Tab-separated table of C-alpha atoms and ligand atoms in Angstrom:
chain	number	residue	atom	x	y	z
A	1	UNK	CA	-110.172	-65.555	-43.475
A	2	UNK	CA	-106.255	-64.569	-42.879
A	3	UNK	CA	-105.233	-62.179	-39.843
A	4	UNK	CA	-102.944	-60.973	-37.598
A	5	UNK	CA	-101.992	-63.579	-34.621
A	6	UNK	CA	-100.892	-62.768	-31.882
A	7	UNK	CA	-99.095	-65.183	-30.346
A	8	UNK	CA	-97.069	-63.493	-27.497
A	9	UNK	CA	-94.286	-60.678	-26.502
A	10	UNK	CA	-92.652	-60.146	-30.079
A	11	UNK	CA	-95.137	-63.126	-32.139
A	12	UNK	CA	-96.650	-61.993	-34.863
A	13	UNK	CA	-98.298	-64.741	-37.274
A	14	UNK	CA	-100.822	-63.768	-40.803
A	15	UNK	CA	-102.218	-67.293	-40.475
A	16	UNK	CA	-105.281	-68.399	-40.997
A	17	UNK	CA	-108.528	-67.962	-38.707
A	18	UNK	CA	-112.671	-68.910	-38.493
A	19	UNK	CA	-114.872	-66.270	-40.513
A	20	UNK	CA	-116.647	-63.765	-38.033
A	21	UNK	CA	-119.956	-64.088	-37.670
A	22	UNK	CA	-123.019	-62.149	-35.407
A	23	UNK	CA	-122.649	-62.492	-31.951
A	24	UNK	CA	-124.949	-60.063	-30.015
A	25	UNK	CA	-128.151	-58.585	-32.839
A	26	UNK	CA	-126.073	-55.612	-32.958
A	27	UNK	CA	-123.195	-56.203	-34.071
A	28	UNK	CA	-122.063	-56.347	-37.838
A	29	UNK	CA	-119.494	-57.876	-40.033
A	30	UNK	CA	-117.243	-55.554	-41.890
A	31	UNK	CA	-114.887	-56.699	-44.814
A	32	UNK	CA	-112.112	-54.803	-43.537
A	33	UNK	CA	-110.564	-53.005	-47.214
A	34	UNK	CA	-108.263	-50.204	-45.480
A	35	UNK	CA	-106.454	-50.946	-42.654
A	36	UNK	CA	-104.007	-49.347	-40.244
A	37	UNK	CA	-101.108	-50.085	-37.918
A	38	UNK	CA	-100.795	-48.476	-34.309
A	39	UNK	CA	-98.279	-47.997	-32.299
A	40	UNK	CA	-100.091	-49.520	-29.713
A	41	UNK	CA	-99.336	-52.629	-31.528
A	42	UNK	CA	-95.936	-52.051	-31.873
A	43	UNK	CA	-97.142	-51.988	-27.516
A	44	UNK	CA	-98.336	-54.557	-27.544
A	45	UNK	CA	-95.514	-56.422	-29.238
A	46	UNK	CA	-92.734	-55.051	-27.290
A	47	UNK	CA	-95.821	-56.678	-24.300
A	48	UNK	CA	-96.507	-53.378	-22.655
A	49	UNK	CA	-100.771	-54.709	-22.800
A	50	UNK	CA	-100.660	-57.427	-21.450
A	51	UNK	CA	-104.919	-56.893	-21.261
A	52	UNK	CA	-103.888	-59.040	-25.638
A	53	UNK	CA	-103.885	-62.581	-25.097
A	54	UNK	CA	-102.370	-65.263	-26.965
A	55	UNK	CA	-104.370	-65.788	-30.005
A	56	UNK	CA	-105.697	-62.076	-30.738
A	57	UNK	CA	-106.781	-60.370	-33.865
A	58	UNK	CA	-104.471	-57.616	-33.291
A	59	UNK	CA	-106.231	-54.158	-34.824
A	60	UNK	CA	-108.470	-50.841	-34.132
A	61	UNK	CA	-108.590	-49.450	-37.162
A	62	UNK	CA	-110.302	-50.266	-40.721
A	63	UNK	CA	-112.350	-48.783	-43.405
A	64	UNK	CA	-114.484	-51.652	-45.679
A	65	UNK	CA	-117.710	-52.856	-45.993
A	66	UNK	CA	-121.002	-53.979	-44.169
A	67	UNK	CA	-121.064	-58.212	-44.876
A	68	UNK	CA	-124.512	-58.619	-42.286
A	69	UNK	CA	-125.984	-56.756	-39.784
A	70	UNK	CA	-127.540	-57.699	-36.768
A	71	UNK	CA	-131.105	-57.715	-35.895
A	72	UNK	CA	-131.021	-55.055	-33.238
A	73	UNK	CA	-128.966	-52.722	-36.315
A	74	UNK	CA	-130.738	-49.199	-37.060
A	75	UNK	CA	-128.941	-47.177	-38.797
A	76	UNK	CA	-126.084	-49.056	-40.781
A	77	UNK	CA	-127.087	-51.601	-44.193
A	78	UNK	CA	-125.449	-54.613	-45.580
A	79	UNK	CA	-123.001	-52.620	-48.336
A	80	UNK	CA	-122.677	-49.885	-46.668
A	81	UNK	CA	-118.756	-48.236	-46.794
A	82	UNK	CA	-118.246	-47.214	-43.167
A	83	UNK	CA	-114.937	-45.915	-40.998
A	84	UNK	CA	-114.711	-48.309	-38.091
A	85	UNK	CA	-113.614	-46.948	-34.986
A	86	UNK	CA	-111.325	-47.423	-32.761
A	87	UNK	CA	-112.843	-47.137	-29.715
A	88	UNK	CA	-117.084	-49.163	-29.557
A	89	UNK	CA	-119.907	-47.338	-27.856
A	90	UNK	CA	-122.696	-49.509	-26.259
A	91	UNK	CA	-124.310	-46.436	-26.533
A	92	UNK	CA	-125.695	-46.091	-23.034
A	93	UNK	CA	-123.729	-46.152	-20.127
A	94	UNK	CA	-123.285	-43.794	-18.008
A	95	UNK	CA	-119.582	-42.316	-19.462
A	96	UNK	CA	-120.828	-43.041	-23.070
A	97	UNK	CA	-124.411	-40.674	-22.336
A	98	UNK	CA	-121.459	-37.722	-21.520
A	99	UNK	CA	-118.995	-38.622	-25.254
A	100	UNK	CA	-116.417	-40.631	-22.501
A	101	UNK	CA	-116.483	-43.601	-25.250
A	102	UNK	CA	-113.182	-45.112	-24.548
A	103	UNK	CA	-114.317	-45.017	-20.761
A	104	UNK	CA	-117.160	-47.627	-22.073
A	105	UNK	CA	-118.642	-49.345	-20.056
A	106	UNK	CA	-121.350	-51.383	-21.641
A	107	UNK	CA	-119.013	-53.630	-23.516
A	108	UNK	CA	-117.302	-51.181	-24.724
A	109	UNK	CA	-114.644	-48.654	-24.901
A	110	UNK	CA	-111.122	-50.285	-26.858
A	111	UNK	CA	-112.412	-53.503	-27.253
A	112	UNK	CA	-110.720	-54.330	-31.135
A	113	UNK	CA	-107.333	-56.107	-31.273
A	114	UNK	CA	-107.313	-56.089	-27.898
A	115	UNK	CA	-110.185	-57.611	-25.752
A	116	UNK	CA	-111.571	-59.281	-29.093
A	117	UNK	CA	-110.448	-60.069	-32.604
A	118	UNK	CA	-109.582	-56.229	-34.264
A	119	UNK	CA	-109.213	-55.149	-38.478
A	120	UNK	CA	-105.865	-56.573	-39.476
A	121	UNK	CA	-108.154	-59.147	-40.845
A	122	UNK	CA	-110.657	-59.661	-44.460
A	123	UNK	CA	-113.468	-59.501	-42.045
A	124	UNK	CA	-114.149	-57.972	-38.901
A	125	UNK	CA	-117.417	-57.866	-35.642
A	126	UNK	CA	-118.699	-54.852	-35.004
A	127	UNK	CA	-119.935	-54.564	-32.144
A	128	UNK	CA	-122.532	-51.987	-30.890
A	129	UNK	CA	-122.683	-50.837	-35.310
A	130	UNK	CA	-124.817	-48.331	-35.132
A	131	UNK	CA	-122.426	-46.035	-32.878
A	132	UNK	CA	-119.060	-48.145	-33.457
A	133	UNK	CA	-118.948	-46.780	-36.980
A	134	UNK	CA	-119.283	-44.160	-39.697
A	135	UNK	CA	-120.251	-43.187	-43.365
A	136	UNK	CA	-117.126	-42.768	-45.881
A	137	UNK	CA	-117.942	-39.051	-46.649
A	138	UNK	CA	-117.973	-38.579	-50.517
A	139	UNK	CA	-114.888	-37.527	-51.894
A	140	UNK	CA	-112.961	-38.839	-49.602
A	141	UNK	CA	-109.614	-41.767	-50.174
A	142	UNK	CA	-110.338	-44.707	-47.763
A	143	UNK	CA	-106.584	-43.694	-46.301
A	144	UNK	CA	-107.523	-40.580	-45.524
A	145	UNK	CA	-111.420	-41.811	-43.722
A	146	UNK	CA	-108.754	-44.880	-42.539
A	147	UNK	CA	-106.988	-41.944	-40.569
A	148	UNK	CA	-109.768	-41.306	-38.247
A	149	UNK	CA	-110.395	-44.695	-37.140
A	150	UNK	CA	-107.794	-43.748	-34.059
A	151	UNK	CA	-104.685	-41.163	-35.287
A	152	UNK	CA	-105.962	-37.565	-35.865
A	153	UNK	CA	-108.812	-38.130	-33.258
A	154	UNK	CA	-106.072	-38.866	-30.446
A	155	UNK	CA	-103.386	-36.338	-31.497
A	156	UNK	CA	-106.234	-34.140	-31.379
A	157	UNK	CA	-107.916	-34.605	-28.151
A	158	UNK	CA	-105.864	-36.542	-25.921
A	159	UNK	CA	-102.051	-34.149	-27.009
A	160	UNK	CA	-104.263	-31.128	-28.563
A	161	UNK	CA	-108.342	-30.297	-26.500
A	162	UNK	CA	-105.988	-32.177	-23.047
A	163	UNK	CA	-102.983	-30.070	-23.672
A	164	UNK	CA	-105.342	-27.034	-23.064
A	165	UNK	CA	-103.569	-25.581	-26.791
A	166	UNK	CA	-104.994	-21.968	-27.365
A	167	UNK	CA	-103.994	-19.217	-30.106
A	168	UNK	CA	-100.574	-18.197	-29.607
A	169	UNK	CA	-99.088	-21.107	-27.259
A	170	UNK	CA	-96.116	-22.893	-27.765
A	171	UNK	CA	-96.195	-26.037	-28.177
A	172	UNK	CA	-94.107	-28.943	-28.231
A	173	UNK	CA	-94.563	-32.754	-29.524
A	174	UNK	CA	-92.691	-35.311	-29.201
A	175	UNK	CA	-92.894	-37.945	-30.744
A	176	UNK	CA	-93.062	-37.393	-33.961
A	177	UNK	CA	-95.295	-40.693	-35.387
A	178	UNK	CA	-98.594	-41.237	-37.803
A	179	UNK	CA	-99.997	-40.404	-33.688
A	180	UNK	CA	-97.521	-37.381	-32.976
A	181	UNK	CA	-97.903	-35.700	-36.389
A	182	UNK	CA	-101.788	-35.957	-35.844
A	183	UNK	CA	-101.530	-33.876	-32.782
A	184	UNK	CA	-99.186	-30.796	-35.078
A	185	UNK	CA	-101.732	-30.912	-37.672
A	186	UNK	CA	-105.020	-30.690	-36.029
A	187	UNK	CA	-102.663	-28.192	-33.242
A	188	UNK	CA	-103.403	-25.482	-35.991
A	189	UNK	CA	-106.969	-25.679	-36.041
A	190	UNK	CA	-105.799	-23.689	-32.803
A	191	UNK	CA	-102.918	-21.468	-34.257
A	192	UNK	CA	-100.050	-21.544	-31.642
A	193	UNK	CA	-97.284	-19.388	-32.481
A	194	UNK	CA	-94.868	-22.075	-31.414
A	195	UNK	CA	-94.856	-25.761	-32.655
A	196	UNK	CA	-91.995	-27.736	-32.353
A	197	UNK	CA	-91.212	-31.409	-33.482
A	198	UNK	CA	-88.571	-33.620	-30.991
A	199	UNK	CA	-88.170	-36.896	-32.674
A	200	UNK	CA	-85.223	-39.348	-32.767
A	201	UNK	CA	-85.307	-39.880	-36.363
A	202	UNK	CA	-84.361	-37.202	-38.626
A	203	UNK	CA	-87.117	-38.898	-40.918
A	204	UNK	CA	-89.399	-38.261	-39.069
A	205	UNK	CA	-88.699	-34.208	-38.527
A	206	UNK	CA	-88.654	-34.327	-42.176
A	207	UNK	CA	-92.234	-34.681	-41.973
A	208	UNK	CA	-93.635	-33.194	-39.223
A	209	UNK	CA	-91.970	-29.853	-41.138
A	210	UNK	CA	-93.685	-30.716	-44.038
A	211	UNK	CA	-97.202	-31.089	-41.642
A	212	UNK	CA	-96.465	-28.063	-39.874
A	213	UNK	CA	-94.103	-27.333	-37.268
A	214	UNK	CA	-92.035	-24.071	-37.464
A	215	UNK	CA	-88.592	-26.418	-35.788
A	216	UNK	CA	-87.898	-29.182	-34.215
A	217	UNK	CA	-85.424	-31.525	-32.841
A	218	UNK	CA	-83.759	-34.389	-32.876
A	219	UNK	CA	-83.328	-35.149	-28.894
A	220	UNK	CA	-80.381	-38.573	-30.225
A	221	UNK	CA	-78.325	-34.797	-30.867
A	222	UNK	CA	-77.546	-32.685	-27.205
A	223	UNK	CA	-80.121	-31.375	-24.440
A	224	UNK	CA	-83.410	-32.062	-25.604
A	225	UNK	CA	-85.185	-29.788	-23.300
A	226	UNK	CA	-82.381	-26.991	-23.780
A	227	UNK	CA	-83.034	-27.017	-27.211
A	228	UNK	CA	-86.499	-26.601	-26.695
A	229	UNK	CA	-86.175	-23.571	-24.028
A	230	UNK	CA	-83.270	-21.714	-26.900
A	231	UNK	CA	-87.019	-21.732	-29.293
A	232	UNK	CA	-89.402	-20.079	-26.805
A	233	UNK	CA	-88.624	-18.113	-24.830
A	234	UNK	CA	-86.796	-19.771	-22.482
A	235	UNK	CA	-89.391	-20.513	-20.266
A	236	UNK	CA	-90.166	-23.421	-21.277
A	237	UNK	CA	-93.788	-24.271	-23.790
A	238	UNK	CA	-97.230	-24.094	-22.680
A	239	UNK	CA	-98.632	-27.204	-24.178
A	240	UNK	CA	-96.189	-30.375	-24.383
A	241	UNK	CA	-97.191	-33.172	-25.567
A	242	UNK	CA	-96.470	-37.032	-24.668
A	243	UNK	CA	-96.854	-38.925	-28.481
A	244	UNK	CA	-93.947	-42.214	-27.927
A	245	UNK	CA	-95.356	-43.723	-24.654
A	246	UNK	CA	-91.614	-44.530	-22.930
A	247	UNK	CA	-90.282	-43.081	-19.211
A	248	UNK	CA	-87.484	-41.072	-21.052
A	249	UNK	CA	-89.990	-39.414	-23.153
A	250	UNK	CA	-92.432	-38.918	-20.365
A	251	UNK	CA	-89.500	-37.034	-17.800
A	252	UNK	CA	-88.932	-35.246	-21.363
A	253	UNK	CA	-92.141	-33.121	-21.581
A	254	UNK	CA	-92.602	-32.509	-17.585
A	255	UNK	CA	-89.098	-30.785	-18.106
A	256	UNK	CA	-89.658	-29.245	-20.436
A	257	UNK	CA	-93.143	-27.251	-20.073
A	258	UNK	CA	-92.824	-23.887	-18.075
A	259	UNK	CA	-94.720	-22.756	-15.612
A	260	UNK	CA	-98.701	-22.572	-15.724
A	261	UNK	CA	-98.193	-25.864	-18.337
A	262	UNK	CA	-99.813	-28.359	-19.732
A	263	UNK	CA	-98.358	-31.715	-20.393
A	264	UNK	CA	-100.171	-33.700	-22.256
A	265	UNK	CA	-99.821	-37.656	-22.552
A	266	UNK	CA	-100.785	-39.245	-25.049
A	267	UNK	CA	-98.266	-42.727	-24.972
A	268	UNK	CA	-99.462	-45.975	-23.691
A	269	UNK	CA	-96.805	-46.781	-21.149
A	270	UNK	CA	-95.307	-50.501	-20.240
A	271	UNK	CA	-93.982	-49.397	-17.204
A	272	UNK	CA	-93.550	-46.384	-14.865
A	273	UNK	CA	-91.961	-43.036	-15.098
A	274	UNK	CA	-90.655	-40.589	-12.942
A	275	UNK	CA	-92.838	-37.548	-12.115
A	276	UNK	CA	-90.238	-34.767	-10.356
A	277	UNK	CA	-92.991	-33.502	-8.499
A	278	UNK	CA	-90.019	-31.442	-6.430
A	279	UNK	CA	-89.544	-29.755	-9.274
A	280	UNK	CA	-93.241	-29.287	-10.484
A	281	UNK	CA	-94.998	-28.447	-7.384
A	282	UNK	CA	-93.775	-24.930	-7.067
A	283	UNK	CA	-94.249	-24.167	-11.318
A	284	UNK	CA	-98.970	-24.625	-11.817
A	285	UNK	CA	-98.360	-27.528	-13.367
A	286	UNK	CA	-101.355	-29.584	-15.069
A	287	UNK	CA	-100.644	-32.853	-16.294
A	288	UNK	CA	-103.301	-35.162	-18.533
A	289	UNK	CA	-103.450	-38.828	-19.651
A	290	UNK	CA	-105.812	-40.048	-22.073
A	291	UNK	CA	-107.500	-43.468	-23.746
A	292	UNK	CA	-108.707	-41.498	-27.104
A	293	UNK	CA	-112.940	-41.591	-26.445
A	294	UNK	CA	-113.061	-40.278	-30.930
A	295	UNK	CA	-115.429	-37.493	-29.715
A	296	UNK	CA	-114.663	-34.842	-32.615
A	297	UNK	CA	-114.218	-37.829	-34.743
A	298	UNK	CA	-117.295	-36.441	-36.741
A	299	UNK	CA	-115.742	-32.739	-36.556
A	300	UNK	CA	-112.807	-34.751	-38.096
A	301	UNK	CA	-114.765	-36.020	-40.583
A	302	UNK	CA	-116.037	-33.123	-41.670
A	303	UNK	CA	-112.857	-31.421	-42.300
A	304	UNK	CA	-111.754	-34.091	-44.423
A	305	UNK	CA	-114.544	-33.527	-46.636
A	306	UNK	CA	-114.073	-30.607	-46.699
A	307	UNK	CA	-110.977	-30.019	-47.563
B	401	LIG	N1	-104.442	-41.942	-25.469
B	401	LIG	C1	-104.139	-43.234	-27.254
B	401	LIG	O1	-105.685	-43.565	-26.616
B	401	LIG	C2	-103.259	-43.370	-27.521
B	401	LIG	C3	-104.307	-44.122	-29.208
B	401	LIG	C4	-103.011	-44.234	-30.352
B	401	LIG	C5	-102.370	-44.637	-29.623
B	401	LIG	N2	-101.352	-44.135	-29.003
B	401	LIG	C6	-100.342	-44.377	-28.809
B	401	LIG	O2	-99.575	-42.987	-28.921
B	401	LIG	C7	-97.671	-43.294	-29.621
B	401	LIG	C8	-97.665	-43.340	-30.447
B	401	LIG	O3	-97.857	-43.568	-32.025
B	401	LIG	P1	-98.041	-43.585	-33.035
B	401	LIG	O4	-98.656	-44.351	-34.002
B	401	LIG	O5	-97.603	-42.860	-33.796
B	401	LIG	O6	-96.337	-45.173	-32.710
B	401	LIG	P2	-95.299	-44.486	-33.627
B	401	LIG	O7	-94.097	-45.852	-32.791
B	401	LIG	O8	-94.878	-44.613	-35.051
B	401	LIG	O9	-94.105	-43.063	-33.773
B	401	LIG	C9	-93.329	-43.537	-32.512
B	401	LIG	C10	-92.533	-41.744	-32.827
B	401	LIG	O10	-91.565	-41.883	-31.258
B	401	LIG	C11	-89.919	-41.512	-31.679
B	401	LIG	N3	-89.312	-41.814	-30.548
B	401	LIG	C12	-89.149	-43.448	-30.130
B	401	LIG	N4	-88.848	-43.005	-28.499
B	401	LIG	C13	-88.261	-41.767	-28.799
B	401	LIG	C14	-87.387	-41.285	-27.695
B	401	LIG	N5	-86.552	-41.827	-26.371
B	401	LIG	N6	-87.179	-39.781	-27.868
B	401	LIG	C15	-87.853	-38.956	-28.639
B	401	LIG	N7	-88.429	-39.929	-29.899
B	401	LIG	C16	-89.097	-41.228	-29.914
B	401	LIG	C17	-90.175	-43.010	-32.570
B	401	LIG	O11	-89.085	-42.589	-33.329
B	401	LIG	C18	-90.830	-42.620	-33.269
B	401	LIG	O12	-90.720	-41.007	-34.466
B	401	LIG	C19	-97.774	-44.513	-28.887
B	401	LIG	O13	-97.295	-44.733	-27.433
B	401	LIG	C20	-98.844	-45.273	-28.970
B	401	LIG	O14	-99.310	-46.349	-28.537
B	401	LIG	C21	-102.150	-44.154	-28.042
B	402	LIG	ZN1	-104.450	-47.122	-31.930
B	403	LIG	ZN1	-120.985	-47.276	-23.186
């Protein structure tokens, strides 16, 4: 089969690789029919994720059809159309029992396109198939379902829910790529009063407006913190969601949060960022980090299917 193979920073190739086979009896082999790329793949290609090594097939999101299942797979059958989650879950370890699947200690977590071969391929081996795939909902397109492999659960869990968005809250989303846009869409479920999108690219800011941002700031033009404060009674935001993954944007989020607020970091970082504790200690600010767990995927699938 063909796959996108990582050969070190800046070097990816579409090349011939062996077909995947069942290794453990809880595996499924899925024929990939829809796949996307994540900002994390871009971080891998920058060299920010050194646990990805030469020869790895990239990709951790897919919709496809099950072609084979191991003898231990109970809920997934050959021919089923499934969403392959970016997070694999053993379902048995202490973290999985707390729905913290991203931190799975039983061989799961974020492994696809990271520690094992991923989905940017014609076929993929999906470990723990029963607890790492979801049936594609009736009447929902492959493309819409695919957004729930990583993008939407990440924006919602790691951005909106970790950030504690509440009705009436003021929110900034720094980075209006797919993840930031998903954070904007799912923040609206909780009725914030203000959502400011911050990005360097006007096209992304236009997309953010279409998805529900109430104000936009191009941080390449002028002082972004001043502009965010101007949009939020001069105080800054209750919730600053970082969806880029570079030191400058984390530091920007910490500078624009109001006293008592929260900074929810989503971005994958490859370099240290400066934490200005000398300014933050007195401001009752909470900072969260997180790898997506995908515990919200069933909820998000219901929301998409109900549209
Ligand atoms: N924590 C998790 O579980 C998790 C899961 C998925 C993705 N991520 C991370 O989320 C981040 C966003 O992912 P994505 O797919 O949307 O990425 P993306 O690269 O498509 O989008 C990033 C956006 O940030 C903007 N940007 C870049 N530098 C900026 C700056 N200095 N100031 C303002 N905006 C800037 C870009 O113009 C772009 O619109 C990435 O770091 C990705 O690795 C984390
Ligand atoms: Zn991802
Ligand atoms: Zn586990």
